[in-house]
Coordinates of C-alpha atoms in Angstrom, one line a residue:
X394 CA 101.6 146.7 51.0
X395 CA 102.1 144.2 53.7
X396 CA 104.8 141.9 53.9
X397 CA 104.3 138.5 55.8
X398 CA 107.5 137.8 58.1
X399 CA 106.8 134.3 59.9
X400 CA 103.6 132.4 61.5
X401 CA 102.9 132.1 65.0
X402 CA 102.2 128.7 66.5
X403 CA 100.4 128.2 69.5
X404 CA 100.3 124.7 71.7
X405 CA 98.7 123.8 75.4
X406 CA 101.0 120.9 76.3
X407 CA 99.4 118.0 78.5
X408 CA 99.8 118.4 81.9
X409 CA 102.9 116.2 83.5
X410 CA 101.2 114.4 85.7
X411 CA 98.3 113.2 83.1
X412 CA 100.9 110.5 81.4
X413 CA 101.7 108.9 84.7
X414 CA 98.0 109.0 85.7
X415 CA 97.0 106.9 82.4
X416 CA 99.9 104.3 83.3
X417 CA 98.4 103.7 86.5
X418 CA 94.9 103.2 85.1
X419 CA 96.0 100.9 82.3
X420 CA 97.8 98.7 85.4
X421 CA 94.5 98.6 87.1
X422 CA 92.6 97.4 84.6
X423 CA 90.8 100.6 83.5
X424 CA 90.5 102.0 80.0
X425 CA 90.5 105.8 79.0
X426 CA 89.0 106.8 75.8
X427 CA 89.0 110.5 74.7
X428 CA 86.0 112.1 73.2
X429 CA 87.1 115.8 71.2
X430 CA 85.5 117.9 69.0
X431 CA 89.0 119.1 67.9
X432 CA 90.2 118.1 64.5
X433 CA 91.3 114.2 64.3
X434 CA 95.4 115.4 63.7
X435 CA 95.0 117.6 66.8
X436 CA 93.0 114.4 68.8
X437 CA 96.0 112.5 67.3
X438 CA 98.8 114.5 69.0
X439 CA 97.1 115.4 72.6
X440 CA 96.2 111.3 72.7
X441 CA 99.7 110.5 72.2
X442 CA 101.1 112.9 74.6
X443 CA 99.0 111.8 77.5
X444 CA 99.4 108.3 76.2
X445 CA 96.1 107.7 75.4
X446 CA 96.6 106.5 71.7
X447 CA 98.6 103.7 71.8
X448 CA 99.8 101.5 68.6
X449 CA 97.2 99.1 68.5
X450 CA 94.5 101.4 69.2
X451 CA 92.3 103.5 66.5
X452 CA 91.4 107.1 66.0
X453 CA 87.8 107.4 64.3
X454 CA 85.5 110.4 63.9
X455 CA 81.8 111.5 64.4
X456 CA 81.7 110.8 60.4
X457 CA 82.8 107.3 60.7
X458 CA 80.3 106.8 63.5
X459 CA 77.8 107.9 61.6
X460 CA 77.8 104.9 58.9
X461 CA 78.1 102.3 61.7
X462 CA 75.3 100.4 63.0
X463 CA 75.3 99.2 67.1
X464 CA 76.5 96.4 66.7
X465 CA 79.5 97.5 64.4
X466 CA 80.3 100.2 66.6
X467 CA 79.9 98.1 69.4
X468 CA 82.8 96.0 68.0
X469 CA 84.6 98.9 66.7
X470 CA 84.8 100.8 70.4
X471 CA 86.9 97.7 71.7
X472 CA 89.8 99.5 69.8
X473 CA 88.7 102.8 69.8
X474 CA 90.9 105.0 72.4
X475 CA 90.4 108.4 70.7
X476 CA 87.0 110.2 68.8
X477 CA 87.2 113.3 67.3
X478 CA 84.8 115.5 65.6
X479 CA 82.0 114.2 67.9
X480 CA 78.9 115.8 68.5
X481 CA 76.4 115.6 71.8
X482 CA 74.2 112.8 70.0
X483 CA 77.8 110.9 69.5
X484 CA 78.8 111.0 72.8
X485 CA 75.3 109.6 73.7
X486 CA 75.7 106.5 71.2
X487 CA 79.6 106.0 72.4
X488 CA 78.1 106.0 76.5
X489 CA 75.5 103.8 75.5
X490 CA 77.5 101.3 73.3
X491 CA 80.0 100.5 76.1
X492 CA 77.6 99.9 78.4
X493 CA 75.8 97.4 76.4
X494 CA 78.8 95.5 76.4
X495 CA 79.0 95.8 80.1
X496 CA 81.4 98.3 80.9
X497 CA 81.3 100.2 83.9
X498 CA 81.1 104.1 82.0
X499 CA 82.8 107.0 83.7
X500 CA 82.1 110.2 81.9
X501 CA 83.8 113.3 82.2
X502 CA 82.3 117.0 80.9
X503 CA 82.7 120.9 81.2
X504 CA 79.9 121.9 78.4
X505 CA 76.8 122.4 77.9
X506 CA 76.8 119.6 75.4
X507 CA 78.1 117.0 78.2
X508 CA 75.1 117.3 79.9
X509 CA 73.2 114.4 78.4
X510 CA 75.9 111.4 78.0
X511 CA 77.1 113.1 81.9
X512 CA 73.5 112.2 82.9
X513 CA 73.7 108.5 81.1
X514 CA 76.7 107.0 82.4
X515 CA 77.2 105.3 85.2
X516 CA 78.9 108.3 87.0
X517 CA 79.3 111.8 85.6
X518 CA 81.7 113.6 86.6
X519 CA 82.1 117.4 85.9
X520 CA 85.0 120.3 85.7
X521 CA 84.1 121.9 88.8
X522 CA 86.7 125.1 88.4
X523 CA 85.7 125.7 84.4
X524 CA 82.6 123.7 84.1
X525 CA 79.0 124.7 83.0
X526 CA 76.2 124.8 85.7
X527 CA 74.2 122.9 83.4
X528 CA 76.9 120.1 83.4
X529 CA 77.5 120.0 87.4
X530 CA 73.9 119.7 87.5
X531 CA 73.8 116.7 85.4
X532 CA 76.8 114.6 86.9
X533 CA 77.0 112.5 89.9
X534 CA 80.9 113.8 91.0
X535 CA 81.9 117.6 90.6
X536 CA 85.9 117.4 90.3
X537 CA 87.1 120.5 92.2
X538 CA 90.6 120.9 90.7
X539 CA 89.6 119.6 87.3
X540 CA 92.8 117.7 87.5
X541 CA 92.6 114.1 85.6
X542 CA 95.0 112.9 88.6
X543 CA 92.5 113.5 91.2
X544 CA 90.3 110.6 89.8
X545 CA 92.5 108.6 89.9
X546 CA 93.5 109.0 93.4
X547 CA 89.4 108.9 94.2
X548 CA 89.3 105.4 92.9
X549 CA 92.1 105.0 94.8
X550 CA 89.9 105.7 97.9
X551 CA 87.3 104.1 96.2
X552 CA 88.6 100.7 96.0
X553 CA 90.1 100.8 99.4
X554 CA 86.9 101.5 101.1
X555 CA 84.9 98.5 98.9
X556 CA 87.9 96.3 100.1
X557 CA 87.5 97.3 103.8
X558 CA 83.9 97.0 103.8
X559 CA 84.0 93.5 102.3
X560 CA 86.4 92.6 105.1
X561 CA 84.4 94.3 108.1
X562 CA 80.9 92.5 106.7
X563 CA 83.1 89.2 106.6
X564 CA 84.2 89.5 110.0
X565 CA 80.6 90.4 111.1
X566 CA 79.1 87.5 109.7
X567 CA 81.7 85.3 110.1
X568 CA 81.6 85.9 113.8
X569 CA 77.5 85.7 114.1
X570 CA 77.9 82.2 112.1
X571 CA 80.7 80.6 114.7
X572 CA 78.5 82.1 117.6
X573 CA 75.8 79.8 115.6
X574 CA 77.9 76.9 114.9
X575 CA 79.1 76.6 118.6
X576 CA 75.7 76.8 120.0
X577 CA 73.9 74.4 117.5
X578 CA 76.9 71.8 117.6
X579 CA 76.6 71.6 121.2
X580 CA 72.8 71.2 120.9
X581 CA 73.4 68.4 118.2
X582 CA 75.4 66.2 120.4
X583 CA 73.2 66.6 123.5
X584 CA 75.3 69.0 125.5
X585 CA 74.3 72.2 127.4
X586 CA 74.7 75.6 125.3
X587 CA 78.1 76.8 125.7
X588 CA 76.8 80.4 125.2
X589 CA 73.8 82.1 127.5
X590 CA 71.9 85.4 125.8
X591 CA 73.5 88.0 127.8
X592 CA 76.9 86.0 126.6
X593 CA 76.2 86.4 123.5
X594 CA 75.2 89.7 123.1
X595 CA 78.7 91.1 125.1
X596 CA 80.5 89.0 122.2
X597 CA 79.3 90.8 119.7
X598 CA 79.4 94.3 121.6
X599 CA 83.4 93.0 122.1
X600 CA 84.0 91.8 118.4
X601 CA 81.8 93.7 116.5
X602 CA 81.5 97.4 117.8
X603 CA 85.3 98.3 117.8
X604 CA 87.2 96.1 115.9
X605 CA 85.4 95.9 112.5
X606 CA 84.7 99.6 112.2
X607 CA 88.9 99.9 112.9
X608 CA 89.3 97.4 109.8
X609 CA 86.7 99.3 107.5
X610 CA 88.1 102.7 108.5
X611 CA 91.5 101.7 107.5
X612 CA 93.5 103.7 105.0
X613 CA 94.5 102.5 101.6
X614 CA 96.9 99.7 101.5
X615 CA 98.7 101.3 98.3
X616 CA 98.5 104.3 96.6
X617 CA 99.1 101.5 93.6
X618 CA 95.9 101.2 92.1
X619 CA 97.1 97.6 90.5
X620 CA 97.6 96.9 94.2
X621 CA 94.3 97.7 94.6
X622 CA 92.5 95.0 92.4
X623 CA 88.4 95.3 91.8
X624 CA 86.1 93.3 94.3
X625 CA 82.8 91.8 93.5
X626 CA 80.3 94.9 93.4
X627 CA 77.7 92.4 95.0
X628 CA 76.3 92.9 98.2
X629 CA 77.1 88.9 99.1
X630 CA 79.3 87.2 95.8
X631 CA 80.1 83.8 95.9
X632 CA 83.6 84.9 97.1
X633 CA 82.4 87.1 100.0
X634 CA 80.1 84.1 101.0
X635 CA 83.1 81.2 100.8
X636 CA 84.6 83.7 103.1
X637 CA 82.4 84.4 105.3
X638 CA 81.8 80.6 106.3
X639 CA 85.7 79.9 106.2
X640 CA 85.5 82.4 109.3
X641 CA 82.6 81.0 110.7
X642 CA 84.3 77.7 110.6
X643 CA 86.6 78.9 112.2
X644 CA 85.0 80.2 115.1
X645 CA 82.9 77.7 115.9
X646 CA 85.7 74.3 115.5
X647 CA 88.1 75.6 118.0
X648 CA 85.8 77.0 120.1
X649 CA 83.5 74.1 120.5
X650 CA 86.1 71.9 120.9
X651 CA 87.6 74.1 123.9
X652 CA 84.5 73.8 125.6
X653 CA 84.2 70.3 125.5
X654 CA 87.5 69.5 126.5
X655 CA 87.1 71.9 130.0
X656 CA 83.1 70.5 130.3
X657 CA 84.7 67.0 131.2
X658 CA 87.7 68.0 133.4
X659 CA 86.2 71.3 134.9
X660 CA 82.6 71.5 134.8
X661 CA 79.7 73.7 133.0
X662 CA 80.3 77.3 134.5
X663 CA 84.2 76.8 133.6
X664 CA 83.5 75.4 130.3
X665 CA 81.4 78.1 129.4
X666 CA 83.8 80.8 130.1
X667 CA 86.3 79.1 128.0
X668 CA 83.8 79.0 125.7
X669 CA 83.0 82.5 125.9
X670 CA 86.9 83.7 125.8
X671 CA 87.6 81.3 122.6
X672 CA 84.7 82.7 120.2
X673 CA 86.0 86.4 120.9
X674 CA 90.0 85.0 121.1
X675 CA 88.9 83.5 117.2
X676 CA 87.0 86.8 116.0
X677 CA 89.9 88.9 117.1
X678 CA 92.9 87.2 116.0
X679 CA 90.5 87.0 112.6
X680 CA 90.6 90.8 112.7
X681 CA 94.6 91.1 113.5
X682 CA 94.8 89.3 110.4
X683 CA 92.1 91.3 108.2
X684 CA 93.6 94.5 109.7
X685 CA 97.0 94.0 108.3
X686 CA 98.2 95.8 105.4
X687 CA 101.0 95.0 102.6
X688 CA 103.3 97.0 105.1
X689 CA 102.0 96.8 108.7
X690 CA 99.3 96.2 111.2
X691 CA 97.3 99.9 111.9
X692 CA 97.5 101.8 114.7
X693 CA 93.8 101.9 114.7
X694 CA 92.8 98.0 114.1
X695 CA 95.4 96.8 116.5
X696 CA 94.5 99.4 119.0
X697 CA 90.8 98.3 118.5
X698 CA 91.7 94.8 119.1
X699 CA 93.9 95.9 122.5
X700 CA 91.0 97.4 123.8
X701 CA 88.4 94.2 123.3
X702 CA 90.8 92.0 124.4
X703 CA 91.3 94.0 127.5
X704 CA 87.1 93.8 127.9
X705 CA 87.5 90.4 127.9
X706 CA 90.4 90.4 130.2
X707 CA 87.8 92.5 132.6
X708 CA 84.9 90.4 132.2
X709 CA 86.6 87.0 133.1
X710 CA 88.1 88.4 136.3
X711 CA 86.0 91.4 137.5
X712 CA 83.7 89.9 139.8
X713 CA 80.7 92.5 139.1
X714 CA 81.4 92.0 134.8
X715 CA 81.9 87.7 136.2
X716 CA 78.6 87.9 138.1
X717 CA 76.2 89.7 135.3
X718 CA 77.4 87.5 132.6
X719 CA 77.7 84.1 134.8
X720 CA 81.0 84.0 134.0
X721 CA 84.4 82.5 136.3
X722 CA 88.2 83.2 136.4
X723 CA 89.8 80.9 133.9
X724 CA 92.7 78.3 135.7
X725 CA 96.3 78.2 134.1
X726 CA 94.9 74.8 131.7
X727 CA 91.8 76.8 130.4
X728 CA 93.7 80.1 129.5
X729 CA 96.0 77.9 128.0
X730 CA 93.1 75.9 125.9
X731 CA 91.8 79.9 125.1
X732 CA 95.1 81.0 123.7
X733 CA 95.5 77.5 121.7
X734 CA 91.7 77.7 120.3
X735 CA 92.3 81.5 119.3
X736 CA 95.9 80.3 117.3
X737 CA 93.9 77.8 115.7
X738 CA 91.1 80.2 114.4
X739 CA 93.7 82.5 113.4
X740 CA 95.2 79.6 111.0
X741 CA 91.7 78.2 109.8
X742 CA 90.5 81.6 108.7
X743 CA 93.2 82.6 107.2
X744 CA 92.6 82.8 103.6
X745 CA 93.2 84.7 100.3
X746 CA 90.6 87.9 99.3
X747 CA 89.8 86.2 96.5
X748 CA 88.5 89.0 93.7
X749 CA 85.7 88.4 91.2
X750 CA 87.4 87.7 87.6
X751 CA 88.2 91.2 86.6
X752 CA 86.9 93.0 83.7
X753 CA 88.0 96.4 82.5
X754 CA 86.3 99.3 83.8
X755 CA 86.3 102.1 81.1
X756 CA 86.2 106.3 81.8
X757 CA 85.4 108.5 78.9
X758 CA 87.3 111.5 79.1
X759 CA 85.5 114.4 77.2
X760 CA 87.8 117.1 75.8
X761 CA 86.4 119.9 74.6
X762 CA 87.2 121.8 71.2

């Protein structure tokens, strides 16, 4: 005879670092929902551990999918955090519900039975340690540690990099459009062009070589992703575009108006070198400004901006540099009209990043049973 003498319970606690990884998605704006096969009580206790189950959230099942139509479960997945019992054609239905409501889908996977709703979303991203070749081979990100935290700290690095580009591309075009502005508002009220070809192009290989690759290399601002807030995903939004002529603006005010003022007291050659220092004063002090962080300015953007603004040192008082680009030695007045034109860019540009209206970015997070 046998004689039972106790029962043996097993449990795979969450890792720590999981919970504080969900708190710092929820502050930036983006919603985790976990897809199990496991039994809805044992969905029930891993969500609330992680904090993924929350009190005004829902628990549903494969079963209850099952008797919903789209459009109810397209209703019903605004509340949903946690689905158990859910099979491969499930996970398809759950992927393509939030997307019709315009979520940006993020969909994690180790099996076999990943693969499909890995391939649907808008970014797959598979166990690379414990994961299937069939579900590596379907995603767009392989996650090396299979560590939940490590996403995190990708979109991170993700959202700082959109951020820097956006400020590098309004720099660029900001600058090109004040070049513009200066030229064609000295055109429009009958003067000579304050700018000559080979003038122009050393502006931009000054402003635009150096210092805006230092502003979109720059590291994260915060390791915060609520810091971090989402930019327009458009190549040139309405915000991107109001900043862009804010900069371009200006450029082109203070400069212009610098090379009038030496045109009547110093003459042409003069005026155009102020000219010529005052659009590159502008577009740097622009980039001093979009190359400071919440902290301090980088290394590498105020080293960038050092090093143009010693070109420009060079090339208004090296006589070879002075000769190729028709250029003369500034007097005491004009370096004093440069410095006054480049404060007053600074001020005009300056500006809020203003973000696109933000709307919650959801990642799927598939536990298998």
């Amino acid at each position: 005879a046998r004689t039972a003498l106790g029962f043996v319970g097993l449990s795979e606690p969450c890792r720590p670092a999981v919970r504080a990884a969900e708190r710092r998605c929820q502050a930036a704006g983006v919603r985790v929902v976990m897809l199990t096969g496991d039994h809805p009580a044992t969905a029930h206790s891993i969500a609330r551990q992680a904090g993924i189950l929350r009190a005004d959230d829902t628990l549903i099942t494969g079963l209850d999918m099952a008797e919903l139509s789209d459009s109810d479960l397209d209703e019903l997945l605004e509340r949903a955090s946690v689905i158990a019992r859910v099979t491969p054609l499930d996970k398809l239905r759950i992927v393509e519900s939030l997307q019709r409501r315009h979520h940006t889908v993020a969909m994690t996977g180790d099996g076999v039975n990943d693969g499909p709703a890995l391939r649907l979303a808008d970014v797959g991203v598979a166990m690379g340690m414990n994961g299937t070749e069939v579900a590596r081979q379907a995603a767009d990100v392989v996650l090396a540690d299979d560590n939940f935290s490590t996403l995190v700290e990708a979109l991170v690095e993700g959202r700082s990099f959109w951020r820097n580009i956006r400020r590098a591309v309004a720099l660029l075009l900001g600058g090109n459009l004040g070049e513009l502005g200066v030229v064609v508002g000295a055109s429009a009220m009958g003067l000579a062009s304050p700018l000559l070809t080979r003038q122009i192009l050393a502006v931009n290989l000054v402003t635009d070589v150096l210092p805006s690759l230092a502003v979109a290399l720059q590291p994260p601002e915060s390791r915060n992703l609520a810091g971090l807030a989402r930019e327009g995903t458009a190549a040139l939004d309405r915000p991107l575009r109001r900043d862009v002529q804010r900069r371009g603006l200006a450029t082109a005010v203070p400069s212009l108006a610098a090379f009038i003022l030496t045109l009547r007291s110093a003459g042409l050659e003069q005026a155009r070198s102020v000219a010529f220092a005052s659009v590159v004063g502008t577009q740097l002090a622009q980039t001093l400004q979009a190359g400071r962080t919440e902290e301090s300015l980088t290394r590498s953007v105020f080293g960038a901006v050092l090093g143009s603004a010693g070109v420009l040192v060079a090339a208004l008082t090296f006589p070879p540099l002075q000769r190729f680009l028709t250029l003369t030695t500034p007097t005491p007045a004009s370096w004093g009209l440069i410095v006054l034109a480049s404060l007053a860019g600074a001020l005009l540009g300056r500006g809020p990043w203003v973000p696109l209206p933000r709307r919650p970015s959801l990642r799927l997070v598939s536990v298998p049973a």
